[in-house]
Short mmCIF file of C-alpha atoms in Angstrom, two decimals:
data_model
loop_
_atom_site.label_atom_id
_atom_site.label_comp_id
_atom_site.label_asym_id
_atom_site.label_seq_id
_atom_site.Cartn_x
_atom_site.Cartn_y
_atom_site.Cartn_z
CA UNK P 17 12.07 7.46 16.55
CA UNK P 18 11.12 9.11 13.28
CA UNK P 19 9.89 5.74 12.16
CA UNK P 20 7.38 5.56 14.98
CA UNK P 21 6.25 9.13 14.51
CA UNK P 22 5.62 8.38 10.87
CA UNK P 23 3.81 5.22 11.78
CA UNK P 24 1.54 7.12 14.10
CA UNK P 25 0.82 9.79 11.56
CA UNK P 26 -0.24 7.26 8.96
CA UNK P 27 -2.17 4.90 11.19
CA UNK P 28 -5.33 6.56 9.91
CA UNK P 29 -4.35 5.64 6.39
CA UNK P 30 -3.77 2.06 7.43
CA UNK P 31 -7.27 1.82 8.85
CA UNK P 32 -8.74 3.54 5.81
CA UNK P 33 -7.04 1.02 3.52
CA UNK P 34 -8.33 -1.86 5.58
CA UNK P 35 -11.87 -0.47 5.60
CA UNK P 36 -11.69 0.04 1.86
CA UNK P 37 -10.53 -3.52 1.21
CA UNK P 38 -13.29 -4.97 3.29
CA UNK P 39 -15.95 -2.73 1.81
CA UNK P 40 -14.93 -3.49 -1.74
CA UNK P 41 -14.55 -7.19 -1.21
CA UNK P 42 -18.25 -7.84 -0.77
CA UNK P 43 -19.72 -4.76 -2.38
CA UNK P 44 -22.80 -5.65 -4.41
CA UNK P 45 -23.05 -9.22 -3.24
CA UNK P 46 -26.37 -9.88 -1.59
CA UNK P 47 -25.02 -11.69 1.44
CA UNK P 48 -22.09 -9.32 1.91
CA UNK P 49 -19.90 -9.95 4.93
CA UNK P 50 -21.80 -13.12 5.63
CA UNK P 51 -19.67 -14.69 2.91
CA UNK P 52 -16.62 -14.57 5.17
CA UNK P 53 -18.53 -16.93 7.42
CA UNK P 54 -20.30 -18.97 4.77
CA UNK P 55 -17.31 -19.58 2.56
CA UNK P 56 -15.29 -21.68 5.01
CA UNK P 57 -18.45 -23.46 6.13
CA UNK P 58 -19.38 -24.52 2.63
CA UNK P 59 -15.81 -25.54 1.79
CA UNK P 60 -15.71 -27.58 4.96
CA UNK P 61 -18.92 -29.38 4.04
CA UNK P 62 -17.53 -30.27 0.63
CA UNK P 63 -14.21 -31.49 1.98
CA UNK P 64 -15.79 -33.32 4.88
CA UNK P 65 -18.09 -35.16 2.48
CA UNK P 66 -15.07 -36.25 0.46
CA UNK P 67 -12.44 -37.02 3.07
CA UNK P 68 -14.08 -37.77 6.37
CA UNK P 69 -14.77 -41.44 5.66
CA UNK P 70 -11.17 -41.85 4.56
CA UNK P 71 -9.71 -40.81 7.89
CA UNK P 72 -12.60 -41.84 10.07
CA UNK P 73 -10.49 -43.74 12.60
CA UNK P 74 -7.63 -41.30 12.91
CA UNK P 75 -9.53 -38.11 13.47
CA UNK P 76 -12.41 -38.07 15.93
CA UNK P 77 -13.98 -34.73 15.08
CA UNK P 78 -13.21 -34.35 11.40
CA UNK P 79 -15.22 -31.17 10.68
CA UNK P 80 -13.44 -29.21 13.42
CA UNK P 81 -10.07 -30.75 12.52
CA UNK P 82 -10.53 -29.68 8.93
CA UNK P 83 -11.99 -26.27 9.52
CA UNK P 84 -9.45 -25.22 12.13
CA UNK P 85 -6.61 -25.99 9.74
CA UNK P 86 -8.42 -24.51 6.82
CA UNK P 87 -9.17 -21.08 8.30
CA UNK P 88 -5.55 -20.69 9.34
CA UNK P 89 -4.16 -21.74 5.99
CA UNK P 90 -6.70 -19.80 3.96
CA UNK P 91 -5.83 -16.69 5.90
CA UNK P 92 -2.16 -17.21 5.19
CA UNK P 93 -2.81 -17.88 1.51
CA UNK P 94 -5.09 -14.90 1.03
CA UNK P 95 -2.96 -12.49 3.05
CA UNK P 96 0.30 -13.33 1.30
CA UNK P 97 -1.23 -13.40 -2.18
CA UNK P 98 -2.88 -10.01 -1.69
CA UNK P 99 0.20 -8.39 -0.23
CA UNK P 100 2.33 -9.82 -3.01
CA UNK P 101 0.21 -7.87 -5.49
CA UNK P 102 -0.15 -4.82 -3.28
CA UNK P 103 2.89 -2.80 -4.33
CA UNK P 104 2.24 -3.38 -8.02
CA UNK P 105 -1.43 -2.58 -7.52
CA UNK P 106 -0.60 0.56 -5.58
CA UNK P 107 1.84 1.71 -8.24
CA UNK P 108 -0.38 4.53 -9.43
CA UNK P 109 -0.49 5.94 -5.93
CA UNK P 110 3.20 5.38 -5.21
CA UNK P 111 4.16 7.51 -8.16
CA UNK P 112 2.01 10.45 -7.14
CA UNK P 113 2.16 11.00 -3.42
CA UNK P 114 4.51 10.11 -0.65
CA UNK P 115 3.13 7.49 1.66
CA UNK P 116 5.01 4.89 3.65
CA UNK P 117 5.20 1.87 1.40
CA UNK P 118 4.82 -0.84 4.01
CA UNK P 119 1.20 0.29 4.32
CA UNK P 120 0.28 -1.56 1.15
CA UNK P 121 1.28 -5.11 2.10
CA UNK P 122 0.51 -4.67 5.80
CA UNK P 123 -3.01 -3.37 5.17
CA UNK P 124 -3.72 -6.35 2.93
CA UNK P 125 -2.62 -8.78 5.61
CA UNK P 126 -4.70 -6.99 8.22
CA UNK P 127 -7.85 -6.93 6.09
CA UNK P 128 -7.46 -10.67 5.50
CA UNK P 129 -7.05 -11.00 9.23
CA UNK P 130 -10.45 -9.45 9.73
CA UNK P 131 -11.91 -11.98 7.32
CA UNK P 132 -10.22 -14.62 9.44
CA UNK P 133 -12.00 -13.32 12.53
CA UNK P 134 -15.31 -13.77 10.74
CA UNK P 135 -14.34 -17.33 9.82
CA UNK P 136 -13.68 -18.03 13.47
CA UNK P 137 -17.40 -17.59 14.03
CA UNK P 138 -17.97 -20.37 11.52
CA UNK P 139 -15.53 -22.49 13.47
CA UNK P 140 -17.31 -21.76 16.72
CA UNK P 141 -20.62 -22.76 15.17
CA UNK P 142 -19.15 -26.04 13.96
CA UNK P 143 -17.62 -26.77 17.37
CA UNK P 144 -20.98 -26.24 19.01
CA UNK P 145 -22.91 -28.24 16.40
CA UNK P 146 -20.50 -31.19 16.56
CA UNK P 147 -20.64 -31.04 20.37
CA UNK P 148 -16.91 -30.46 20.63
CA UNK P 149 -15.37 -29.80 24.01
CA UNK P 150 -15.23 -26.24 25.07
CA UNK P 151 -13.11 -25.33 28.07
CA UNK P 152 -11.20 -22.33 29.29
CA UNK P 153 -8.26 -23.33 27.16
CA UNK P 154 -10.13 -22.01 24.14
CA UNK P 155 -9.55 -18.49 25.43
CA UNK P 156 -5.94 -18.94 24.38
CA UNK P 157 -6.95 -18.79 20.72
CA UNK P 158 -5.47 -15.32 20.04
CA UNK P 159 -2.00 -16.73 20.62
CA UNK P 160 -1.71 -18.77 17.39
CA UNK P 161 -3.48 -15.99 15.54
CA UNK P 162 -0.76 -13.55 16.54
CA UNK P 163 1.92 -16.02 15.43
CA UNK P 164 0.35 -16.50 12.04
CA UNK P 165 -0.34 -12.79 11.64
CA UNK P 166 3.29 -11.87 12.19
CA UNK P 167 4.46 -14.71 9.99
CA UNK P 168 2.13 -13.61 7.18
CA UNK P 169 3.24 -10.00 7.38
CA UNK P 170 6.86 -11.09 7.03
CA UNK P 171 6.18 -13.40 4.10
CA UNK P 172 3.91 -10.78 2.51
CA UNK P 173 6.62 -8.12 2.72
CA UNK P 174 9.18 -10.37 1.08
CA UNK P 175 6.78 -11.44 -1.67
CA UNK P 176 5.71 -7.89 -2.41
CA UNK P 177 9.36 -6.93 -2.99
CA UNK P 178 10.02 -10.00 -5.14
CA UNK P 179 6.91 -9.36 -7.23
CA UNK P 180 8.04 -5.83 -8.02
CA UNK P 181 11.31 -7.06 -9.52
CA UNK P 182 10.07 -10.29 -11.04
CA UNK P 183 6.50 -10.51 -12.10
CA UNK P 184 6.98 -14.27 -12.43
CA UNK P 185 6.65 -14.48 -8.69
CA UNK P 186 2.92 -13.96 -9.07
CA UNK P 187 2.51 -17.14 -11.08
CA UNK P 188 5.13 -19.13 -9.29
CA UNK P 189 3.60 -18.46 -5.93
CA UNK P 190 0.23 -19.90 -6.92
CA UNK P 191 1.92 -23.22 -7.55
CA UNK P 192 4.06 -22.99 -4.47
CA UNK P 193 1.04 -22.21 -2.39
CA UNK P 194 -0.87 -25.28 -3.46
CA UNK P 195 2.15 -27.48 -2.80
CA UNK P 196 2.45 -25.81 0.58
CA UNK P 197 -1.20 -26.52 1.29
CA UNK P 198 -0.85 -30.24 0.58
CA UNK P 199 2.24 -30.40 2.77
CA UNK P 200 0.31 -28.94 5.68
CA UNK P 201 -1.87 -31.55 7.35
CA UNK P 202 -5.20 -29.83 6.82
CA UNK P 203 -7.47 -32.71 5.87
CA UNK P 204 -5.29 -35.70 6.70
CA UNK P 205 -3.55 -36.73 9.90
CA UNK P 206 0.24 -36.62 10.01
CA UNK P 207 0.26 -40.32 10.79
CA UNK P 208 -1.21 -41.05 7.35
CA UNK P 209 1.82 -39.98 5.37
CA UNK P 210 5.11 -41.82 4.72
CA UNK P 211 8.20 -40.91 6.71
CA UNK P 212 9.96 -38.86 4.08
CA UNK P 213 6.89 -36.62 3.77
CA UNK P 214 6.76 -36.31 7.54
CA UNK P 215 10.22 -34.81 7.60
CA UNK P 216 9.07 -32.16 5.13
CA UNK P 217 5.98 -31.46 7.19
CA UNK P 218 8.06 -31.07 10.32
CA UNK P 219 10.07 -28.33 8.67
CA UNK P 220 6.96 -26.51 7.52
CA UNK P 221 6.15 -23.51 9.73
CA UNK P 222 2.46 -23.72 8.85
CA UNK P 223 2.30 -27.13 10.46
CA UNK P 224 3.22 -25.69 13.85
CA UNK P 225 0.81 -22.78 13.62
CA UNK P 226 -2.02 -25.12 12.72
CA UNK P 227 -0.93 -27.51 15.44
CA UNK P 228 -1.00 -24.86 18.15
CA UNK P 229 -4.39 -23.67 16.97
CA UNK P 230 -5.80 -27.20 16.95
CA UNK P 231 -4.41 -27.95 20.39
CA UNK P 232 -6.44 -25.04 21.66
CA UNK P 233 -9.71 -25.26 19.76
CA UNK P 234 -9.92 -29.00 19.13
CA UNK P 235 -8.00 -30.88 21.81
CA UNK P 236 -8.50 -28.39 24.62
CA UNK P 237 -4.94 -28.56 25.73
CA UNK P 238 -2.34 -25.90 26.28
CA UNK P 239 0.19 -26.26 23.44
CA UNK P 240 3.57 -27.38 24.72
CA UNK P 241 6.50 -25.09 25.17
CA UNK P 242 8.56 -26.61 22.39
CA UNK P 243 5.92 -25.97 19.70
CA UNK P 244 5.31 -22.46 20.97
CA UNK P 245 8.99 -21.71 20.85
CA UNK P 246 9.19 -22.89 17.25
CA UNK P 247 6.22 -20.70 16.35
CA UNK P 248 7.83 -17.66 17.93
CA UNK P 249 11.09 -18.33 16.12
CA UNK P 250 9.33 -18.71 12.78
CA UNK P 251 7.18 -15.61 13.11
CA UNK P 252 9.93 -13.42 14.54
CA UNK P 253 12.34 -14.64 11.87
CA UNK P 254 9.85 -13.99 9.13
CA UNK P 255 8.97 -10.50 10.21
CA UNK P 256 12.56 -9.44 10.83
CA UNK P 257 13.67 -10.77 7.46
CA UNK P 258 10.61 -9.25 5.79
CA UNK P 259 11.21 -5.79 7.22
CA UNK P 260 14.89 -5.99 6.38
CA UNK P 261 14.28 -6.94 2.74
CA UNK P 262 11.51 -4.38 2.42
CA UNK P 263 13.43 -1.45 3.83
CA UNK P 264 16.47 -2.29 1.74
CA UNK P 265 14.44 -2.09 -1.43
CA UNK P 266 11.57 0.29 -0.86
CA UNK P 267 13.20 3.30 -2.46
CA UNK P 268 13.51 1.46 -5.75
CA UNK P 269 9.87 0.47 -6.01
CA UNK P 270 8.81 3.65 -7.70
CA UNK P 271 11.25 2.97 -10.52
CA UNK P 272 9.94 -0.51 -11.17
CA UNK P 273 6.19 -0.48 -10.76
CA UNK C 3 14.74 29.35 12.07
CA UNK C 4 15.79 29.22 8.48
CA UNK C 5 14.24 31.43 5.91
CA UNK C 6 14.20 28.79 3.23
CA UNK C 7 11.20 26.61 2.63
CA UNK C 8 13.03 24.29 0.30
CA UNK C 9 16.72 23.76 -0.19
CA UNK C 10 17.77 21.63 -3.10
CA UNK C 11 21.47 20.89 -3.03
CA UNK C 12 23.31 19.02 -5.74
CA UNK C 13 20.43 16.82 -6.71
CA UNK C 14 20.87 14.32 -9.50
CA UNK C 15 18.34 11.74 -10.46
CA UNK C 16 19.29 8.73 -12.50
CA UNK C 17 16.78 6.46 -14.08
CA UNK C 18 17.61 3.12 -15.52
CA UNK C 19 15.73 3.33 -18.72
CA UNK C 20 15.24 -0.35 -19.11
CA UNK C 21 14.63 -0.21 -22.78
CA UNK C 22 13.65 -3.82 -22.76
CA UNK C 23 12.18 -4.26 -19.38
CA UNK C 24 13.67 -7.06 -17.38
CA UNK C 25 10.64 -8.17 -15.50
CA UNK C 26 10.95 -11.88 -15.40
CA UNK C 27 13.37 -14.18 -13.76
CA UNK C 28 14.14 -16.05 -16.94
CA UNK C 29 15.07 -12.92 -18.78
CA UNK C 30 17.09 -11.78 -15.83
CA UNK C 31 19.04 -15.02 -15.80
CA UNK C 32 19.71 -14.88 -19.51
CA UNK C 33 20.86 -11.31 -19.27
CA UNK C 34 22.96 -11.97 -16.22
CA UNK C 35 24.65 -14.88 -17.94
CA UNK C 36 25.33 -12.81 -21.02
CA UNK C 37 26.51 -10.04 -18.70
CA UNK C 38 24.25 -7.73 -20.59
CA UNK C 39 22.11 -5.83 -18.16
CA UNK C 40 20.90 -3.57 -20.84
CA UNK C 41 20.31 -0.48 -18.80
CA UNK C 42 20.48 2.87 -20.44
CA UNK C 43 21.38 5.33 -17.79
CA UNK C 44 19.45 8.48 -18.07
CA UNK C 45 19.92 11.53 -15.93
CA UNK C 46 16.64 13.34 -15.52
CA UNK C 47 18.36 15.88 -13.31
CA UNK C 48 22.02 16.78 -13.18
CA UNK C 49 23.42 18.45 -10.12
CA UNK C 50 20.62 20.91 -9.54
CA UNK C 51 20.83 23.29 -6.59
CA UNK C 52 18.63 26.17 -5.59
CA UNK C 53 16.76 27.59 -2.64
CA UNK C 54 13.21 28.72 -2.30
CA UNK C 55 12.48 31.30 0.36
CA UNK C 56 9.55 31.08 2.68
CA UNK C 57 6.46 32.81 1.41
CA UNK C 58 7.76 32.98 -2.14
CA UNK C 59 5.78 32.06 -5.22
CA UNK C 60 8.18 30.06 -7.23
CA UNK C 61 7.88 28.62 -10.70
CA UNK C 62 9.78 25.78 -12.28
CA UNK C 63 9.86 26.34 -16.01
CA UNK C 64 11.03 24.06 -18.76
CA UNK C 65 9.87 22.28 -21.85
CA UNK C 66 8.53 18.74 -21.92
CA UNK C 67 10.90 16.15 -20.56
CA UNK C 68 13.23 18.68 -19.00
CA UNK C 69 12.86 17.21 -15.54
CA UNK C 70 10.31 19.54 -13.98
CA UNK C 71 8.01 16.89 -12.67
CA UNK C 72 10.88 14.74 -11.50
CA UNK C 73 12.10 17.68 -9.47
CA UNK C 74 8.68 18.19 -7.94
CA UNK C 75 8.42 14.54 -7.07
CA UNK C 76 11.79 14.67 -5.39
CA UNK C 77 10.75 17.71 -3.38
CA UNK C 78 7.54 16.04 -2.29
CA UNK C 79 9.37 12.88 -1.27
CA UNK C 80 8.05 10.45 -3.88
CA UNK C 81 11.45 9.91 -5.47
CA UNK C 82 14.65 9.67 -3.58
CA UNK C 83 17.41 11.50 -5.44
CA UNK C 84 20.33 9.40 -6.65
CA UNK C 85 22.76 11.93 -5.22
CA UNK C 86 22.38 15.18 -3.37
CA UNK C 87 19.70 16.06 -0.93
CA UNK C 88 16.59 18.08 -0.47
CA UNK C 89 15.68 19.82 2.72
CA UNK C 90 12.08 20.81 3.25
CA UNK C 91 10.89 22.94 6.13
CA UNK C 92 7.21 22.63 6.81
CA UNK C 93 4.25 20.65 5.64
CA UNK C 94 3.69 19.97 1.98
CA UNK C 95 0.42 19.73 0.09
CA UNK C 96 1.24 18.18 -3.25
CA UNK C 97 -1.26 18.82 -6.01
CA UNK C 98 0.74 16.73 -8.39
CA UNK C 99 -2.13 14.74 -9.63
CA UNK C 100 -5.53 15.50 -8.26
CA UNK C 101 -7.26 12.56 -6.78
CA UNK C 102 -4.25 10.31 -6.62
CA UNK C 103 -5.42 7.65 -4.26
CA UNK C 104 -9.07 7.88 -5.07
CA UNK C 105 -10.78 4.56 -5.31
CA UNK C 106 -13.31 4.63 -8.09
CA UNK C 107 -15.51 1.99 -6.45
CA UNK C 108 -16.01 4.05 -3.32
CA UNK C 109 -18.34 6.99 -2.86
CA UNK C 110 -17.25 10.61 -2.60
CA UNK C 111 -17.76 10.53 1.16
CA UNK C 112 -15.59 7.44 1.60
CA UNK C 113 -12.96 8.87 -0.72
CA UNK C 114 -12.67 12.04 1.31
CA UNK C 115 -11.57 9.99 4.29
CA UNK C 116 -9.35 7.74 2.20
CA UNK C 117 -7.66 10.59 0.37
CA UNK C 118 -7.37 12.66 3.52
CA UNK C 119 -5.59 9.73 5.12
CA UNK C 120 -3.28 9.43 2.13
CA UNK C 121 -2.27 13.02 2.77
CA UNK C 122 -1.66 12.14 6.40
CA UNK C 123 -4.64 13.71 8.16
CA UNK C 124 -6.46 12.08 11.03
CA UNK C 125 -10.06 10.99 10.80
CA UNK C 126 -11.13 13.43 13.47
CA UNK C 127 -9.56 16.28 11.60
CA UNK C 128 -11.25 15.32 8.33
CA UNK C 129 -14.59 15.12 10.10
CA UNK C 130 -14.14 18.73 11.20
CA UNK C 131 -13.32 19.81 7.70
CA UNK C 132 -15.84 17.58 5.99
CA UNK C 133 -18.56 20.18 5.41
CA UNK C 134 -16.06 22.67 4.16
CA UNK C 135 -14.72 20.22 1.61
CA UNK C 136 -18.16 19.36 0.33
CA UNK C 137 -19.25 22.94 0.05
CA UNK C 138 -16.07 24.04 -1.71
CA UNK C 139 -16.33 21.24 -4.23
CA UNK C 140 -20.05 21.95 -4.75
CA UNK C 141 -20.84 18.25 -4.78
CA UNK C 142 -23.64 18.21 -2.21
CA UNK C 143 -25.88 16.02 -4.29
CA UNK C 144 -23.25 13.44 -5.06
CA UNK C 145 -21.66 12.54 -1.72
CA UNK C 146 -22.98 8.98 -1.79
CA UNK C 147 -22.35 8.30 -5.45
CA UNK C 148 -19.43 6.02 -6.36
CA UNK C 149 -16.64 7.98 -7.97
CA UNK C 150 -16.69 5.94 -11.15
CA UNK C 151 -19.91 7.72 -12.05
CA UNK C 152 -18.31 11.16 -11.68
CA UNK C 153 -17.13 13.27 -14.57
CA UNK C 154 -13.41 14.02 -14.66
CA UNK C 155 -14.09 17.62 -13.73
CA UNK C 156 -16.00 16.54 -10.65
CA UNK C 157 -13.18 14.25 -9.59
CA UNK C 158 -10.70 17.09 -9.99
CA UNK C 159 -12.88 19.39 -7.91
CA UNK C 160 -13.07 16.90 -5.12
CA UNK C 161 -9.33 16.31 -5.30
CA UNK C 162 -8.53 20.00 -5.13
CA UNK C 163 -10.93 20.55 -2.22
CA UNK C 164 -9.35 17.78 -0.20
CA UNK C 165 -5.77 18.73 -0.93
CA UNK C 166 -6.29 22.34 0.06
CA UNK C 167 -8.40 21.84 3.15
CA UNK C 168 -5.56 22.95 5.35
CA UNK C 169 -3.19 25.79 4.94
CA UNK C 170 0.07 24.00 4.13
CA UNK C 171 3.49 25.59 4.50
CA UNK C 172 4.33 24.59 0.96
CA UNK C 173 1.87 24.07 -1.86
CA UNK C 174 3.14 22.18 -4.88
CA UNK C 175 1.12 22.51 -8.05
CA UNK C 176 1.79 20.64 -11.26
CA UNK C 177 -0.27 22.05 -14.12
CA UNK C 178 -3.56 21.11 -12.69
CA UNK C 179 -5.40 24.32 -13.21
CA UNK C 180 -6.49 23.25 -16.64
CA UNK C 181 -9.20 21.06 -15.17
CA UNK C 182 -12.67 22.01 -14.16
CA UNK C 183 -14.85 24.66 -15.72
CA UNK C 184 -14.03 28.33 -15.79
CA UNK C 185 -15.71 29.29 -12.55
CA UNK C 186 -14.02 26.50 -10.64
CA UNK C 187 -10.64 27.45 -12.06
CA UNK C 188 -11.23 30.95 -10.80
CA UNK C 189 -12.11 29.55 -7.43
CA UNK C 190 -8.92 27.48 -7.33
CA UNK C 191 -6.78 30.44 -8.24
CA UNK C 192 -8.47 32.52 -5.60
CA UNK C 193 -7.82 29.91 -2.96
CA UNK C 194 -4.18 29.62 -3.97
CA UNK C 195 -3.89 33.38 -3.80
CA UNK C 196 -5.36 33.37 -0.30
CA UNK C 197 -2.85 30.80 0.77
CA UNK C 198 0.15 32.63 -0.58
CA UNK C 199 -1.11 35.80 1.04
CA UNK C 200 -1.18 33.96 4.32
CA UNK C 201 2.43 32.93 3.97
CA UNK C 202 2.29 29.64 2.10
CA UNK C 203 5.15 29.00 -0.24
CA UNK C 204 3.89 28.11 -3.68
CA UNK C 205 5.84 25.98 -6.11
CA UNK C 206 4.28 25.86 -9.53
CA UNK C 207 5.33 23.79 -12.48
CA UNK C 208 4.13 24.89 -15.85
CA UNK C 209 5.02 25.60 -19.39
CA UNK C 210 2.28 28.14 -19.68
CA UNK C 211 4.21 31.37 -19.28
CA UNK C 212 0.98 33.36 -19.06
CA UNK C 213 -0.16 31.55 -15.96
CA UNK C 214 3.25 31.58 -14.34
CA UNK C 215 3.66 35.30 -14.80
CA UNK C 216 0.30 35.89 -13.21
CA UNK C 217 1.07 33.95 -10.03
CA UNK C 218 4.81 33.79 -9.40
CA UNK C 219 7.61 36.12 -8.41
CA UNK C 220 10.66 34.00 -8.96
CA UNK C 221 11.48 31.11 -11.20
CA UNK C 222 14.06 28.57 -12.17
CA UNK C 223 14.58 27.39 -15.73
CA UNK C 224 15.55 23.83 -16.36
CA UNK C 225 16.73 22.44 -19.65
CA UNK C 226 17.52 18.76 -20.15
CA UNK C 227 17.94 18.22 -16.47
CA UNK C 228 20.31 21.09 -15.95
CA UNK C 229 19.64 24.33 -14.20
CA UNK C 230 19.94 27.16 -16.69
CA UNK C 231 19.08 30.18 -14.65
CA UNK C 232 17.33 31.29 -11.53
CA UNK C 233 15.92 34.69 -10.75
CA UNK C 234 12.92 37.01 -11.05
CA UNK C 235 10.12 35.67 -13.20
CA UNK C 236 10.50 38.29 -15.97
CA UNK C 237 14.12 37.49 -16.71
CA UNK C 238 13.65 33.75 -16.55
CA UNK C 239 10.60 33.68 -18.76
CA UNK C 240 12.24 35.93 -21.34
CA UNK C 241 15.19 33.60 -21.48
CA UNK C 242 12.84 30.66 -21.84
CA UNK C 243 10.87 32.23 -24.65
CA UNK C 244 13.97 33.29 -26.53
CA UNK C 245 15.69 30.20 -25.81
#
């Protein structure tokens, strides 16, 4: 009960942190927020130029296939990397005033989430330009976003704790993240990889999130129950574990940052 | 209703003075294997207990490194004591470091909302108080200037104005009055006086006996983490000076 009261009291701070992150991110760039939209578009053009001829026969609408995976994964990568650094970065503040500590990682994930919403506009543009199918199914798009949001918060919480104790995490995670990216079918179809890689992909939570998202925005079909269930298990597991680890350790942060 | 604003009972605070910081996994592994977790235990506070009555002006006196600031940080909830507990009745406005939580890239206006939120105020409430903050800090011409272009005195002014925009039940001050020019210092002292007159409990940390004598009634003396004495300001400060 006290937890919720506290949460309510500091919700203003959470929004202020998010606003600050977004303001600072594009401050002084000429195009400003437009970059959230342009960035994925430009990346997609580069990657499409390189890979689309390679997988021409397996993937009908390569730009949408690529971009839908990319926005999801980029969100995850950005959100977790930022929240990993958040406690260390907020150290100065942590040592001077009392504020609930989860605000640091969670606000980072949420501000990345807002960037993701901008990128969705880019995706919509590409769907329209490539004459992709649009049906009512597309209205289901918030569902995978909620999965990935919860999953990212959980992972972000765990990483932020790890980074406080071992600064090596910061460097290790960069490597891990790129391995993770290649093991998520973003720019290749699953059918293109050998069997032993497939088994790794099938145990990768990101694969299912991307899959659900693609079902909705690319294939116009309601994702099946089995995949949804896996997504729910992964995101619930991640957030429960994340909160548990975080609350176990949060009182020690101030001694280590 | 209790009469005490703050009750500190049996508080000890242990720091692991990691003389060689173990910050990396490799080092950790090596140390763990050697069974040599080279922590020097250091007690910043040892079994400190005292009570501060509501409406009191209370000073915490001690020389450098005696644990004053640690104690303040425990009272304001930043540190969690290793043992013992602290009971606080009422809202706290900590002036431990002015402008903690300012973002130098943002403007004064944006920082007012950010810092207000750090202190736990709602946006609506800050909007109501906004003009008052600006006029107290005398920064009318600079509201849209990024804070990195402010002088340190201006930052301190803004910080003080935000932190004292409401009448808190407990005001915690950690040697901050040395910032700002003379007239602003006067203004700060006047505002603190107003607050204590209206029933706010003041907790002041200082090693400037002059200042403490001017503002406080009671005091506690801390030496090397241990409570030496507690009582009226005259007695305590004499003991400190002779001590």
